[in-house]
JSON list of C-alpha atoms and ligand atoms in Angstrom, two decimals:
[
{"chain": "Q", "resi": 1, "resn": "UNK", "atom": "CA", "xyz": [-50.11, -45.58, 7.73]},
{"chain": "Q", "resi": 2, "resn": "UNK", "atom": "CA", "xyz": [-49.98, -45.58, 11.57]},
{"chain": "Q", "resi": 3, "resn": "UNK", "atom": "CA", "xyz": [-53.06, -44.53, 13.58]},
{"chain": "Q", "resi": 4, "resn": "UNK", "atom": "CA", "xyz": [-52.39, -42.07, 16.63]},
{"chain": "Q", "resi": 5, "resn": "UNK", "atom": "CA", "xyz": [-55.25, -42.99, 19.10]},
{"chain": "Q", "resi": 6, "resn": "UNK", "atom": "CA", "xyz": [-56.47, -40.01, 21.28]},
{"chain": "Q", "resi": 7, "resn": "UNK", "atom": "CA", "xyz": [-59.25, -39.22, 23.67]},
{"chain": "Q", "resi": 8, "resn": "UNK", "atom": "CA", "xyz": [-60.39, -36.28, 25.52]},
{"chain": "Q", "resi": 9, "resn": "UNK", "atom": "CA", "xyz": [-62.15, -36.68, 28.89]},
{"chain": "Q", "resi": 10, "resn": "UNK", "atom": "CA", "xyz": [-64.71, -33.83, 29.07]},
{"chain": "Q", "resi": 11, "resn": "UNK", "atom": "CA", "xyz": [-66.73, -35.30, 31.85]},
{"chain": "Q", "resi": 12, "resn": "UNK", "atom": "CA", "xyz": [-66.68, -38.60, 34.08]},
{"chain": "Q", "resi": 13, "resn": "UNK", "atom": "CA", "xyz": [-70.01, -38.25, 35.70]},
{"chain": "Q", "resi": 14, "resn": "UNK", "atom": "CA", "xyz": [-73.57, -37.16, 35.00]},
{"chain": "Q", "resi": 15, "resn": "UNK", "atom": "CA", "xyz": [-76.42, -37.42, 37.46]},
{"chain": "Q", "resi": 16, "resn": "UNK", "atom": "CA", "xyz": [-79.25, -40.00, 36.59]},
{"chain": "Q", "resi": 17, "resn": "UNK", "atom": "CA", "xyz": [-81.76, -37.14, 35.54]},
{"chain": "Q", "resi": 18, "resn": "UNK", "atom": "CA", "xyz": [-79.26, -36.08, 32.85]},
{"chain": "Q", "resi": 19, "resn": "UNK", "atom": "CA", "xyz": [-78.93, -39.73, 31.79]},
{"chain": "Q", "resi": 20, "resn": "UNK", "atom": "CA", "xyz": [-82.57, -40.52, 31.58]},
{"chain": "Q", "resi": 21, "resn": "UNK", "atom": "CA", "xyz": [-83.27, -37.41, 29.67]},
{"chain": "Q", "resi": 22, "resn": "UNK", "atom": "CA", "xyz": [-80.94, -38.87, 27.10]},
{"chain": "Q", "resi": 23, "resn": "UNK", "atom": "CA", "xyz": [-81.91, -42.43, 27.56]},
{"chain": "Q", "resi": 24, "resn": "UNK", "atom": "CA", "xyz": [-82.10, -42.88, 23.64]},
{"chain": "Q", "resi": 25, "resn": "UNK", "atom": "CA", "xyz": [-78.38, -42.62, 23.55]},
{"chain": "Q", "resi": 26, "resn": "UNK", "atom": "CA", "xyz": [-77.57, -45.76, 25.59]},
{"chain": "Q", "resi": 27, "resn": "UNK", "atom": "CA", "xyz": [-78.43, -49.46, 25.30]},
{"chain": "Q", "resi": 28, "resn": "UNK", "atom": "CA", "xyz": [-81.31, -50.78, 27.62]},
{"chain": "Q", "resi": 29, "resn": "UNK", "atom": "CA", "xyz": [-78.68, -53.11, 29.23]},
{"chain": "Q", "resi": 30, "resn": "UNK", "atom": "CA", "xyz": [-76.22, -50.18, 30.25]},
{"chain": "Q", "resi": 31, "resn": "UNK", "atom": "CA", "xyz": [-79.19, -47.99, 31.25]},
{"chain": "Q", "resi": 32, "resn": "UNK", "atom": "CA", "xyz": [-80.31, -50.81, 33.72]},
{"chain": "Q", "resi": 33, "resn": "UNK", "atom": "CA", "xyz": [-76.80, -51.24, 35.14]},
{"chain": "Q", "resi": 34, "resn": "UNK", "atom": "CA", "xyz": [-76.56, -47.54, 35.46]},
{"chain": "Q", "resi": 35, "resn": "UNK", "atom": "CA", "xyz": [-79.87, -47.18, 37.35]},
{"chain": "Q", "resi": 36, "resn": "UNK", "atom": "CA", "xyz": [-78.70, -50.03, 39.69]},
{"chain": "Q", "resi": 37, "resn": "UNK", "atom": "CA", "xyz": [-75.53, -48.09, 40.23]},
{"chain": "Q", "resi": 38, "resn": "UNK", "atom": "CA", "xyz": [-73.23, -50.84, 39.17]},
{"chain": "Q", "resi": 39, "resn": "UNK", "atom": "CA", "xyz": [-71.98, -48.86, 35.88]},
{"chain": "Q", "resi": 40, "resn": "UNK", "atom": "CA", "xyz": [-70.85, -45.18, 35.53]},
{"chain": "Q", "resi": 41, "resn": "UNK", "atom": "CA", "xyz": [-71.82, -44.46, 31.77]},
{"chain": "Q", "resi": 42, "resn": "UNK", "atom": "CA", "xyz": [-69.62, -41.37, 31.66]},
{"chain": "Q", "resi": 43, "resn": "UNK", "atom": "CA", "xyz": [-66.30, -42.75, 32.92]},
{"chain": "Q", "resi": 44, "resn": "UNK", "atom": "CA", "xyz": [-65.14, -45.41, 30.48]},
{"chain": "Q", "resi": 45, "resn": "UNK", "atom": "CA", "xyz": [-61.51, -44.82, 30.84]},
{"chain": "Q", "resi": 46, "resn": "UNK", "atom": "CA", "xyz": [-60.57, -48.29, 32.31]},
{"chain": "Q", "resi": 47, "resn": "UNK", "atom": "CA", "xyz": [-62.74, -49.99, 29.76]},
{"chain": "Q", "resi": 48, "resn": "UNK", "atom": "CA", "xyz": [-61.17, -48.23, 26.85]},
{"chain": "Q", "resi": 49, "resn": "UNK", "atom": "CA", "xyz": [-57.60, -48.91, 27.94]},
{"chain": "Q", "resi": 50, "resn": "UNK", "atom": "CA", "xyz": [-58.38, -52.50, 28.47]},
{"chain": "Q", "resi": 51, "resn": "UNK", "atom": "CA", "xyz": [-60.01, -52.93, 25.03]},
{"chain": "Q", "resi": 52, "resn": "UNK", "atom": "CA", "xyz": [-56.81, -51.20, 23.44]},
{"chain": "Q", "resi": 53, "resn": "UNK", "atom": "CA", "xyz": [-54.56, -53.37, 25.36]},
{"chain": "Q", "resi": 54, "resn": "UNK", "atom": "CA", "xyz": [-56.37, -56.54, 24.38]},
{"chain": "Q", "resi": 55, "resn": "UNK", "atom": "CA", "xyz": [-55.65, -55.63, 20.72]},
{"chain": "Q", "resi": 56, "resn": "UNK", "atom": "CA", "xyz": [-52.06, -54.51, 21.56]},
{"chain": "Q", "resi": 57, "resn": "UNK", "atom": "CA", "xyz": [-52.73, -50.77, 21.23]},
{"chain": "Q", "resi": 58, "resn": "UNK", "atom": "CA", "xyz": [-51.86, -47.80, 23.42]},
{"chain": "Q", "resi": 59, "resn": "UNK", "atom": "CA", "xyz": [-53.42, -44.23, 23.27]},
{"chain": "Q", "resi": 60, "resn": "UNK", "atom": "CA", "xyz": [-53.00, -40.80, 24.58]},
{"chain": "Q", "resi": 61, "resn": "UNK", "atom": "CA", "xyz": [-55.68, -39.42, 26.99]},
{"chain": "Q", "resi": 62, "resn": "UNK", "atom": "CA", "xyz": [-56.06, -35.64, 27.52]},
{"chain": "Q", "resi": 63, "resn": "UNK", "atom": "CA", "xyz": [-57.17, -34.80, 31.00]},
{"chain": "Q", "resi": 64, "resn": "UNK", "atom": "CA", "xyz": [-58.62, -31.38, 32.05]},
{"chain": "Q", "resi": 65, "resn": "UNK", "atom": "CA", "xyz": [-57.91, -30.05, 35.61]},
{"chain": "Q", "resi": 66, "resn": "UNK", "atom": "CA", "xyz": [-60.77, -27.41, 35.03]},
{"chain": "Q", "resi": 67, "resn": "UNK", "atom": "CA", "xyz": [-63.80, -29.70, 34.03]},
{"chain": "Q", "resi": 68, "resn": "UNK", "atom": "CA", "xyz": [-64.12, -31.89, 36.96]},
{"chain": "Q", "resi": 69, "resn": "UNK", "atom": "CA", "xyz": [-62.13, -32.96, 40.12]},
{"chain": "Q", "resi": 70, "resn": "UNK", "atom": "CA", "xyz": [-59.17, -34.93, 39.03]},
{"chain": "Q", "resi": 71, "resn": "UNK", "atom": "CA", "xyz": [-58.78, -36.49, 42.51]},
{"chain": "Q", "resi": 72, "resn": "UNK", "atom": "CA", "xyz": [-61.92, -38.54, 41.91]},
{"chain": "Q", "resi": 73, "resn": "UNK", "atom": "CA", "xyz": [-60.13, -40.57, 39.13]},
{"chain": "Q", "resi": 74, "resn": "UNK", "atom": "CA", "xyz": [-56.53, -39.98, 40.05]},
{"chain": "Q", "resi": 75, "resn": "UNK", "atom": "CA", "xyz": [-55.90, -43.64, 41.07]},
{"chain": "Q", "resi": 76, "resn": "UNK", "atom": "CA", "xyz": [-57.42, -44.99, 37.64]},
{"chain": "Q", "resi": 77, "resn": "UNK", "atom": "CA", "xyz": [-55.07, -42.29, 35.95]},
{"chain": "Q", "resi": 78, "resn": "UNK", "atom": "CA", "xyz": [-51.94, -43.47, 37.77]},
{"chain": "Q", "resi": 79, "resn": "UNK", "atom": "CA", "xyz": [-52.71, -47.16, 37.02]},
{"chain": "Q", "resi": 80, "resn": "UNK", "atom": "CA", "xyz": [-53.09, -46.67, 33.38]},
{"chain": "Q", "resi": 81, "resn": "UNK", "atom": "CA", "xyz": [-50.14, -44.40, 33.23]},
{"chain": "Q", "resi": 82, "resn": "UNK", "atom": "CA", "xyz": [-47.93, -47.06, 34.72]},
{"chain": "Q", "resi": 83, "resn": "UNK", "atom": "CA", "xyz": [-49.34, -49.51, 32.22]},
{"chain": "Q", "resi": 84, "resn": "UNK", "atom": "CA", "xyz": [-48.48, -47.29, 29.25]},
{"chain": "Q", "resi": 85, "resn": "UNK", "atom": "CA", "xyz": [-51.23, -44.86, 28.57]},
{"chain": "Q", "resi": 86, "resn": "UNK", "atom": "CA", "xyz": [-49.97, -41.30, 27.73]},
{"chain": "Q", "resi": 87, "resn": "UNK", "atom": "CA", "xyz": [-51.62, -38.77, 29.95]},
{"chain": "Q", "resi": 88, "resn": "UNK", "atom": "CA", "xyz": [-51.47, -35.05, 28.73]},
{"chain": "Q", "resi": 89, "resn": "UNK", "atom": "CA", "xyz": [-53.27, -31.81, 29.42]},
{"chain": "Q", "resi": 90, "resn": "UNK", "atom": "CA", "xyz": [-56.74, -30.95, 28.06]},
{"chain": "Q", "resi": 91, "resn": "UNK", "atom": "CA", "xyz": [-56.55, -27.25, 28.32]},
{"chain": "Q", "resi": 92, "resn": "UNK", "atom": "CA", "xyz": [-59.62, -25.18, 28.89]},
{"chain": "Q", "resi": 93, "resn": "UNK", "atom": "CA", "xyz": [-59.31, -21.73, 27.50]},
{"chain": "Q", "resi": 94, "resn": "UNK", "atom": "CA", "xyz": [-61.23, -18.86, 29.04]},
{"chain": "Q", "resi": 95, "resn": "UNK", "atom": "CA", "xyz": [-61.42, -15.43, 27.04]},
{"chain": "Q", "resi": 96, "resn": "UNK", "atom": "CA", "xyz": [-59.98, -13.71, 30.10]},
{"chain": "Q", "resi": 97, "resn": "UNK", "atom": "CA", "xyz": [-57.14, -11.16, 30.66]},
{"chain": "Q", "resi": 98, "resn": "UNK", "atom": "CA", "xyz": [-55.44, -13.45, 33.01]},
{"chain": "Q", "resi": 99, "resn": "UNK", "atom": "CA", "xyz": [-55.62, -16.43, 30.64]},
{"chain": "Q", "resi": 100, "resn": "UNK", "atom": "CA", "xyz": [-51.87, -17.09, 31.04]},
{"chain": "Q", "resi": 101, "resn": "UNK", "atom": "CA", "xyz": [-52.25, -17.50, 34.68]},
{"chain": "Q", "resi": 102, "resn": "UNK", "atom": "CA", "xyz": [-55.22, -19.68, 34.25]},
{"chain": "Q", "resi": 103, "resn": "UNK", "atom": "CA", "xyz": [-53.10, -21.90, 31.85]},
{"chain": "Q", "resi": 104, "resn": "UNK", "atom": "CA", "xyz": [-50.45, -22.12, 34.58]},
{"chain": "Q", "resi": 105, "resn": "UNK", "atom": "CA", "xyz": [-52.86, -23.29, 37.14]},
{"chain": "Q", "resi": 106, "resn": "UNK", "atom": "CA", "xyz": [-53.91, -26.05, 34.89]},
{"chain": "Q", "resi": 107, "resn": "UNK", "atom": "CA", "xyz": [-50.40, -27.06, 33.99]},
{"chain": "Q", "resi": 108, "resn": "UNK", "atom": "CA", "xyz": [-48.98, -27.05, 37.62]},
{"chain": "Q", "resi": 109, "resn": "UNK", "atom": "CA", "xyz": [-52.05, -28.81, 38.97]},
{"chain": "Q", "resi": 110, "resn": "UNK", "atom": "CA", "xyz": [-51.38, -31.51, 36.27]},
{"chain": "Q", "resi": 111, "resn": "UNK", "atom": "CA", "xyz": [-47.68, -31.55, 37.02]},
{"chain": "Q", "resi": 112, "resn": "UNK", "atom": "CA", "xyz": [-48.41, -32.21, 40.62]},
{"chain": "Q", "resi": 113, "resn": "UNK", "atom": "CA", "xyz": [-50.96, -34.88, 40.16]},
{"chain": "Q", "resi": 114, "resn": "UNK", "atom": "CA", "xyz": [-49.96, -36.61, 36.87]},
{"chain": "Q", "resi": 115, "resn": "UNK", "atom": "CA", "xyz": [-46.50, -35.38, 35.62]},
{"chain": "Q", "resi": 116, "resn": "UNK", "atom": "CA", "xyz": [-44.78, -33.09, 33.15]},
{"chain": "Q", "resi": 117, "resn": "UNK", "atom": "CA", "xyz": [-46.98, -31.51, 30.55]},
{"chain": "Q", "resi": 118, "resn": "UNK", "atom": "CA", "xyz": [-45.48, -32.39, 27.25]},
{"chain": "Q", "resi": 119, "resn": "UNK", "atom": "CA", "xyz": [-48.50, -32.26, 25.07]},
{"chain": "Q", "resi": 120, "resn": "UNK", "atom": "CA", "xyz": [-51.71, -30.16, 24.82]},
{"chain": "Q", "resi": 121, "resn": "UNK", "atom": "CA", "xyz": [-55.15, -30.49, 23.36]},
{"chain": "Q", "resi": 122, "resn": "UNK", "atom": "CA", "xyz": [-57.33, -27.45, 23.68]},
{"chain": "Q", "resi": 123, "resn": "UNK", "atom": "CA", "xyz": [-61.09, -28.11, 24.82]},
{"chain": "Q", "resi": 124, "resn": "UNK", "atom": "CA", "xyz": [-63.27, -27.67, 21.99]},
{"chain": "Q", "resi": 125, "resn": "UNK", "atom": "CA", "xyz": [-60.16, -27.42, 19.71]},
{"chain": "Q", "resi": 126, "resn": "UNK", "atom": "CA", "xyz": [-60.28, -23.65, 20.56]},
{"chain": "Q", "resi": 127, "resn": "UNK", "atom": "CA", "xyz": [-56.58, -22.97, 19.50]},
{"chain": "Q", "resi": 128, "resn": "UNK", "atom": "CA", "xyz": [-55.14, -19.80, 18.36]},
{"chain": "Q", "resi": 129, "resn": "UNK", "atom": "CA", "xyz": [-51.62, -18.64, 17.41]},
{"chain": "Q", "resi": 130, "resn": "UNK", "atom": "CA", "xyz": [-51.23, -16.79, 20.70]},
{"chain": "Q", "resi": 131, "resn": "UNK", "atom": "CA", "xyz": [-52.06, -20.12, 22.69]},
{"chain": "Q", "resi": 132, "resn": "UNK", "atom": "CA", "xyz": [-49.64, -21.92, 20.58]},
{"chain": "Q", "resi": 133, "resn": "UNK", "atom": "CA", "xyz": [-46.98, -19.25, 21.37]},
{"chain": "Q", "resi": 134, "resn": "UNK", "atom": "CA", "xyz": [-47.89, -19.68, 25.17]},
{"chain": "Q", "resi": 135, "resn": "UNK", "atom": "CA", "xyz": [-47.69, -23.42, 25.15]},
{"chain": "Q", "resi": 136, "resn": "UNK", "atom": "CA", "xyz": [-44.09, -23.05, 23.55]},
{"chain": "Q", "resi": 137, "resn": "UNK", "atom": "CA", "xyz": [-43.05, -20.41, 26.16]},
{"chain": "Q", "resi": 138, "resn": "UNK", "atom": "CA", "xyz": [-44.31, -22.88, 28.79]},
{"chain": "Q", "resi": 139, "resn": "UNK", "atom": "CA", "xyz": [-42.15, -25.82, 27.61]},
{"chain": "Q", "resi": 140, "resn": "UNK", "atom": "CA", "xyz": [-44.89, -27.83, 25.98]},
{"chain": "Q", "resi": 141, "resn": "UNK", "atom": "CA", "xyz": [-43.50, -29.84, 23.24]},
{"chain": "Q", "resi": 142, "resn": "UNK", "atom": "CA", "xyz": [-46.57, -30.64, 21.10]},
{"chain": "Q", "resi": 143, "resn": "UNK", "atom": "CA", "xyz": [-50.17, -29.44, 20.51]},
{"chain": "Q", "resi": 144, "resn": "UNK", "atom": "CA", "xyz": [-52.95, -31.65, 18.96]},
{"chain": "Q", "resi": 145, "resn": "UNK", "atom": "CA", "xyz": [-55.77, -29.29, 18.63]},
{"chain": "Q", "resi": 146, "resn": "UNK", "atom": "CA", "xyz": [-55.93, -28.45, 14.85]},
{"chain": "Q", "resi": 147, "resn": "UNK", "atom": "CA", "xyz": [-58.26, -30.33, 12.54]},
{"chain": "Q", "resi": 148, "resn": "UNK", "atom": "CA", "xyz": [-56.54, -31.68, 9.37]},
{"chain": "Q", "resi": 149, "resn": "UNK", "atom": "CA", "xyz": [-59.11, -29.74, 7.40]},
{"chain": "Q", "resi": 150, "resn": "UNK", "atom": "CA", "xyz": [-57.77, -26.49, 9.09]},
{"chain": "Q", "resi": 151, "resn": "UNK", "atom": "CA", "xyz": [-54.19, -26.96, 8.42]},
{"chain": "Q", "resi": 152, "resn": "UNK", "atom": "CA", "xyz": [-54.64, -28.97, 5.44]},
{"chain": "Q", "resi": 153, "resn": "UNK", "atom": "CA", "xyz": [-52.27, -31.96, 6.40]},
{"chain": "Q", "resi": 154, "resn": "UNK", "atom": "CA", "xyz": [-52.39, -35.03, 8.34]},
{"chain": "Q", "resi": 155, "resn": "UNK", "atom": "CA", "xyz": [-48.92, -35.74, 9.38]},
{"chain": "Q", "resi": 156, "resn": "UNK", "atom": "CA", "xyz": [-47.28, -34.31, 12.47]},
{"chain": "Q", "resi": 157, "resn": "UNK", "atom": "CA", "xyz": [-45.21, -31.27, 11.56]},
{"chain": "Q", "resi": 158, "resn": "UNK", "atom": "CA", "xyz": [-43.07, -28.50, 13.29]},
{"chain": "Q", "resi": 159, "resn": "UNK", "atom": "CA", "xyz": [-44.88, -25.00, 13.51]},
{"chain": "Q", "resi": 160, "resn": "UNK", "atom": "CA", "xyz": [-42.98, -21.91, 12.84]},
{"chain": "Q", "resi": 161, "resn": "UNK", "atom": "CA", "xyz": [-42.43, -21.43, 16.72]},
{"chain": "Q", "resi": 162, "resn": "UNK", "atom": "CA", "xyz": [-40.79, -24.83, 17.04]},
{"chain": "Q", "resi": 163, "resn": "UNK", "atom": "CA", "xyz": [-43.88, -26.56, 18.65]},
{"chain": "Q", "resi": 164, "resn": "UNK", "atom": "CA", "xyz": [-44.86, -29.74, 17.04]},
{"chain": "Q", "resi": 165, "resn": "UNK", "atom": "CA", "xyz": [-48.37, -30.07, 15.74]},
{"chain": "Q", "resi": 166, "resn": "UNK", "atom": "CA", "xyz": [-50.27, -33.37, 15.48]},
{"chain": "Q", "resi": 167, "resn": "UNK", "atom": "CA", "xyz": [-53.39, -32.70, 13.37]},
{"chain": "Q", "resi": 168, "resn": "UNK", "atom": "CA", "xyz": [-56.66, -34.41, 13.99]},
{"chain": "Q", "resi": 169, "resn": "UNK", "atom": "CA", "xyz": [-58.05, -36.63, 11.25]},
{"chain": "Q", "resi": 170, "resn": "UNK", "atom": "CA", "xyz": [-61.42, -37.41, 12.59]},
{"chain": "Q", "resi": 171, "resn": "UNK", "atom": "CA", "xyz": [-63.17, -36.24, 15.99]},
{"chain": "Q", "resi": 172, "resn": "UNK", "atom": "CA", "xyz": [-66.43, -38.18, 16.88]},
{"chain": "Q", "resi": 173, "resn": "UNK", "atom": "CA", "xyz": [-68.32, -35.03, 17.87]},
{"chain": "Q", "resi": 174, "resn": "UNK", "atom": "CA", "xyz": [-67.65, -33.52, 14.30]},
{"chain": "Q", "resi": 175, "resn": "UNK", "atom": "CA", "xyz": [-69.28, -36.70, 12.87]},
{"chain": "Q", "resi": 176, "resn": "UNK", "atom": "CA", "xyz": [-72.35, -36.87, 15.18]},
{"chain": "Q", "resi": 177, "resn": "UNK", "atom": "CA", "xyz": [-72.91, -33.35, 16.76]},
{"chain": "Q", "resi": 178, "resn": "UNK", "atom": "CA", "xyz": [-72.00, -31.36, 13.75]},
{"chain": "Q", "resi": 179, "resn": "UNK", "atom": "CA", "xyz": [-72.61, -33.54, 10.58]},
{"chain": "Q", "resi": 180, "resn": "UNK", "atom": "CA", "xyz": [-75.51, -35.39, 12.37]},
{"chain": "Q", "resi": 181, "resn": "UNK", "atom": "CA", "xyz": [-74.58, -38.74, 10.72]},
{"chain": "Q", "resi": 182, "resn": "UNK", "atom": "CA", "xyz": [-76.10, -41.99, 11.92]},
{"chain": "Q", "resi": 183, "resn": "UNK", "atom": "CA", "xyz": [-73.79, -44.72, 12.92]},
{"chain": "Q", "resi": 184, "resn": "UNK", "atom": "CA", "xyz": [-73.99, -46.50, 9.48]},
{"chain": "Q", "resi": 185, "resn": "UNK", "atom": "CA", "xyz": [-73.22, -43.09, 7.79]},
{"chain": "Q", "resi": 186, "resn": "UNK", "atom": "CA", "xyz": [-70.36, -42.37, 10.14]},
{"chain": "Q", "resi": 187, "resn": "UNK", "atom": "CA", "xyz": [-68.93, -45.75, 9.74]},
{"chain": "Q", "resi": 188, "resn": "UNK", "atom": "CA", "xyz": [-68.78, -45.38, 5.93]},
{"chain": "Q", "resi": 189, "resn": "UNK", "atom": "CA", "xyz": [-67.35, -41.70, 6.35]},
{"chain": "Q", "resi": 190, "resn": "UNK", "atom": "CA", "xyz": [-64.54, -43.00, 8.63]},
{"chain": "Q", "resi": 191, "resn": "UNK", "atom": "CA", "xyz": [-63.58, -46.07, 6.31]},
{"chain": "Q", "resi": 192, "resn": "UNK", "atom": "CA", "xyz": [-63.66, -43.55, 3.28]},
{"chain": "Q", "resi": 193, "resn": "UNK", "atom": "CA", "xyz": [-61.43, -41.14, 5.03]},
{"chain": "Q", "resi": 194, "resn": "UNK", "atom": "CA", "xyz": [-58.99, -43.64, 6.24]},
{"chain": "Q", "resi": 195, "resn": "UNK", "atom": "CA", "xyz": [-58.86, -45.11, 2.58]},
{"chain": "Q", "resi": 196, "resn": "UNK", "atom": "CA", "xyz": [-58.29, -41.53, 1.08]},
{"chain": "Q", "resi": 197, "resn": "UNK", "atom": "CA", "xyz": [-55.38, -40.91, 3.76]},
{"chain": "Q", "resi": 198, "resn": "UNK", "atom": "CA", "xyz": [-53.86, -44.19, 2.62]},
{"chain": "Q", "resi": 199, "resn": "UNK", "atom": "CA", "xyz": [-54.13, -43.26, -1.22]},
{"chain": "Q", "resi": 200, "resn": "UNK", "atom": "CA", "xyz": [-52.48, -40.06, -0.44]},
{"chain": "Q", "resi": 201, "resn": "UNK", "atom": "CA", "xyz": [-49.61, -41.89, 1.41]},
{"chain": "Q", "resi": 202, "resn": "UNK", "atom": "CA", "xyz": [-50.33, -40.18, 4.84]},
{"chain": "Q", "resi": 203, "resn": "UNK", "atom": "CA", "xyz": [-47.99, -41.63, 7.34]},
{"chain": "Q", "resi": 204, "resn": "UNK", "atom": "CA", "xyz": [-49.86, -40.81, 10.57]},
{"chain": "Q", "resi": 205, "resn": "UNK", "atom": "CA", "xyz": [-53.66, -40.50, 10.98]},
{"chain": "Q", "resi": 206, "resn": "UNK", "atom": "CA", "xyz": [-55.02, -39.12, 14.23]},
{"chain": "Q", "resi": 207, "resn": "UNK", "atom": "CA", "xyz": [-58.31, -40.22, 15.86]},
{"chain": "Q", "resi": 208, "resn": "UNK", "atom": "CA", "xyz": [-60.12, -38.45, 18.60]},
{"chain": "Q", "resi": 209, "resn": "UNK", "atom": "CA", "xyz": [-62.93, -40.12, 20.41]},
{"chain": "Q", "resi": 210, "resn": "UNK", "atom": "CA", "xyz": [-64.06, -38.75, 23.65]},
{"chain": "Q", "resi": 211, "resn": "UNK", "atom": "CA", "xyz": [-63.93, -41.16, 26.61]},
{"chain": "Q", "resi": 212, "resn": "UNK", "atom": "CA", "xyz": [-67.52, -40.37, 27.80]},
{"chain": "Q", "resi": 213, "resn": "UNK", "atom": "CA", "xyz": [-69.13, -41.22, 24.44]},
{"chain": "Q", "resi": 214, "resn": "UNK", "atom": "CA", "xyz": [-67.62, -44.85, 24.56]},
{"chain": "Q", "resi": 215, "resn": "UNK", "atom": "CA", "xyz": [-71.20, -46.32, 25.57]},
{"chain": "Q", "resi": 216, "resn": "UNK", "atom": "CA", "xyz": [-73.28, -43.75, 23.52]},
{"chain": "Q", "resi": 217, "resn": "UNK", "atom": "CA", "xyz": [-74.84, -43.93, 20.30]},
{"chain": "Q", "resi": 218, "resn": "UNK", "atom": "CA", "xyz": [-72.10, -42.89, 17.78]},
{"chain": "Q", "resi": 219, "resn": "UNK", "atom": "CA", "xyz": [-69.18, -42.95, 20.16]},
{"chain": "Q", "resi": 220, "resn": "UNK", "atom": "CA", "xyz": [-69.59, -46.65, 20.59]},
{"chain": "Q", "resi": 221, "resn": "UNK", "atom": "CA", "xyz": [-68.28, -47.08, 17.03]},
{"chain": "Q", "resi": 222, "resn": "UNK", "atom": "CA", "xyz": [-64.82, -46.58, 18.60]},
{"chain": "Q", "resi": 223, "resn": "UNK", "atom": "CA", "xyz": [-64.92, -50.32, 19.93]},
{"chain": "Q", "resi": 224, "resn": "UNK", "atom": "CA", "xyz": [-65.87, -51.44, 16.24]},
{"chain": "Q", "resi": 225, "resn": "UNK", "atom": "CA", "xyz": [-63.30, -49.14, 14.64]},
{"chain": "Q", "resi": 226, "resn": "UNK", "atom": "CA", "xyz": [-60.30, -50.47, 16.95]},
{"chain": "Q", "resi": 227, "resn": "UNK", "atom": "CA", "xyz": [-61.27, -54.04, 16.11]},
{"chain": "Q", "resi": 228, "resn": "UNK", "atom": "CA", "xyz": [-61.42, -53.10, 12.29]},
{"chain": "Q", "resi": 229, "resn": "UNK", "atom": "CA", "xyz": [-58.01, -51.54, 12.72]},
{"chain": "Q", "resi": 230, "resn": "UNK", "atom": "CA", "xyz": [-56.49, -54.43, 14.59]},
{"chain": "Q", "resi": 231, "resn": "UNK", "atom": "CA", "xyz": [-57.92, -56.85, 11.75]},
{"chain": "Q", "resi": 232, "resn": "UNK", "atom": "CA", "xyz": [-56.34, -54.81, 8.94]},
{"chain": "Q", "resi": 233, "resn": "UNK", "atom": "CA", "xyz": [-53.11, -54.85, 10.51]},
{"chain": "Q", "resi": 234, "resn": "UNK", "atom": "CA", "xyz": [-52.82, -51.08, 11.33]},
{"chain": "Q", "resi": 235, "resn": "UNK", "atom": "CA", "xyz": [-50.26, -50.08, 14.14]},
{"chain": "Q", "resi": 236, "resn": "UNK", "atom": "CA", "xyz": [-51.96, -47.88, 16.61]},
{"chain": "Q", "resi": 237, "resn": "UNK", "atom": "CA", "xyz": [-49.81, -45.55, 18.58]},
{"chain": "Q", "resi": 238, "resn": "UNK", "atom": "CA", "xyz": [-49.62, -42.65, 21.13]},
{"chain": "Q", "resi": 239, "resn": "UNK", "atom": "CA", "xyz": [-48.80, -39.03, 20.34]},
{"chain": "Q", "resi": 240, "resn": "UNK", "atom": "CA", "xyz": [-45.42, -39.58, 22.27]},
{"chain": "Q", "resi": 241, "resn": "UNK", "atom": "CA", "xyz": [-44.49, -42.26, 19.91]},
{"chain": "Q", "resi": 242, "resn": "UNK", "atom": "CA", "xyz": [-44.50, -39.94, 16.90]},
{"chain": "Q", "resi": 243, "resn": "UNK", "atom": "CA", "xyz": [-40.71, -39.69, 15.91]},
{"chain": "Q", "resi": 244, "resn": "UNK", "atom": "CA", "xyz": [-40.82, -35.85, 15.96]},
{"chain": "Q", "resi": 245, "resn": "UNK", "atom": "CA", "xyz": [-42.03, -35.96, 19.74]},
{"chain": "Q", "resi": 246, "resn": "UNK", "atom": "CA", "xyz": [-39.55, -38.69, 20.50]},
{"chain": "Q", "resi": 247, "resn": "UNK", "atom": "CA", "xyz": [-36.78, -36.50, 19.23]},
{"chain": "Q", "resi": 248, "resn": "UNK", "atom": "CA", "xyz": [-38.04, -33.50, 21.19]},
{"chain": "Q", "resi": 249, "resn": "UNK", "atom": "CA", "xyz": [-38.35, -35.52, 24.29]},
{"chain": "Q", "resi": 250, "resn": "UNK", "atom": "CA", "xyz": [-34.78, -36.54, 23.96]},
{"chain": "Q", "resi": 251, "resn": "UNK", "atom": "CA", "xyz": [-33.78, -32.99, 24.17]},
{"chain": "Q", "resi": 252, "resn": "UNK", "atom": "CA", "xyz": [-35.54, -32.29, 27.46]},
{"chain": "E", "resi": 301, "resn": "ZN", "atom": "ZN1", "xyz": [-62.93, -31.16, 25.53]}
]
């Protein structure tokens, strides 16, 4: 079984008042560094990529033109992209009659700044058939917005409209925001889910951890999980390494 590593970036900065109101989420050491201004707790992109690289892994990072000013991190994005991180579009859907135009604004801006949009993940995993059809019309090759529980499968597959779907095995915010698990409970949950997937001979298992949660209670399990995966000899890959996506890329 191969593990597909993915991250969404929903925010890259929060003011100190916001952080202090949630101080129990962070370690005292990180809080001190944040107060001194030597650490941005909400921008962990470089640290995540470095940890992955140390373990011989690469990941896919979904970047949202509509959630913050991308120019503020464009240098980091270009560097990690050069070094092998896959960057794709984190699309923010608005329930608006001009949603197609709003999609195109996000796609063109991403194209200009980062490169061609080949993959999309919807913010909040808010995906519908009409959005999948829109992605297909707009030359996107794959989507990764469905939970495996929704589509009842783990492996990437082709949708009826020809788009490739890469279902999500586990998302951090489902474990902590929705199930309200402690770190210990979440750790057991993840290991059990990985074991079950292996027993069912799943070939590809997709992880989604938000980059902004890397230093937070809960989200910091990602470092532990990566080290565990390395120790157990798992191969960890990007969405663009999936053979179905590779084949589609060759035809572009
Ligand atoms: Zn998001």
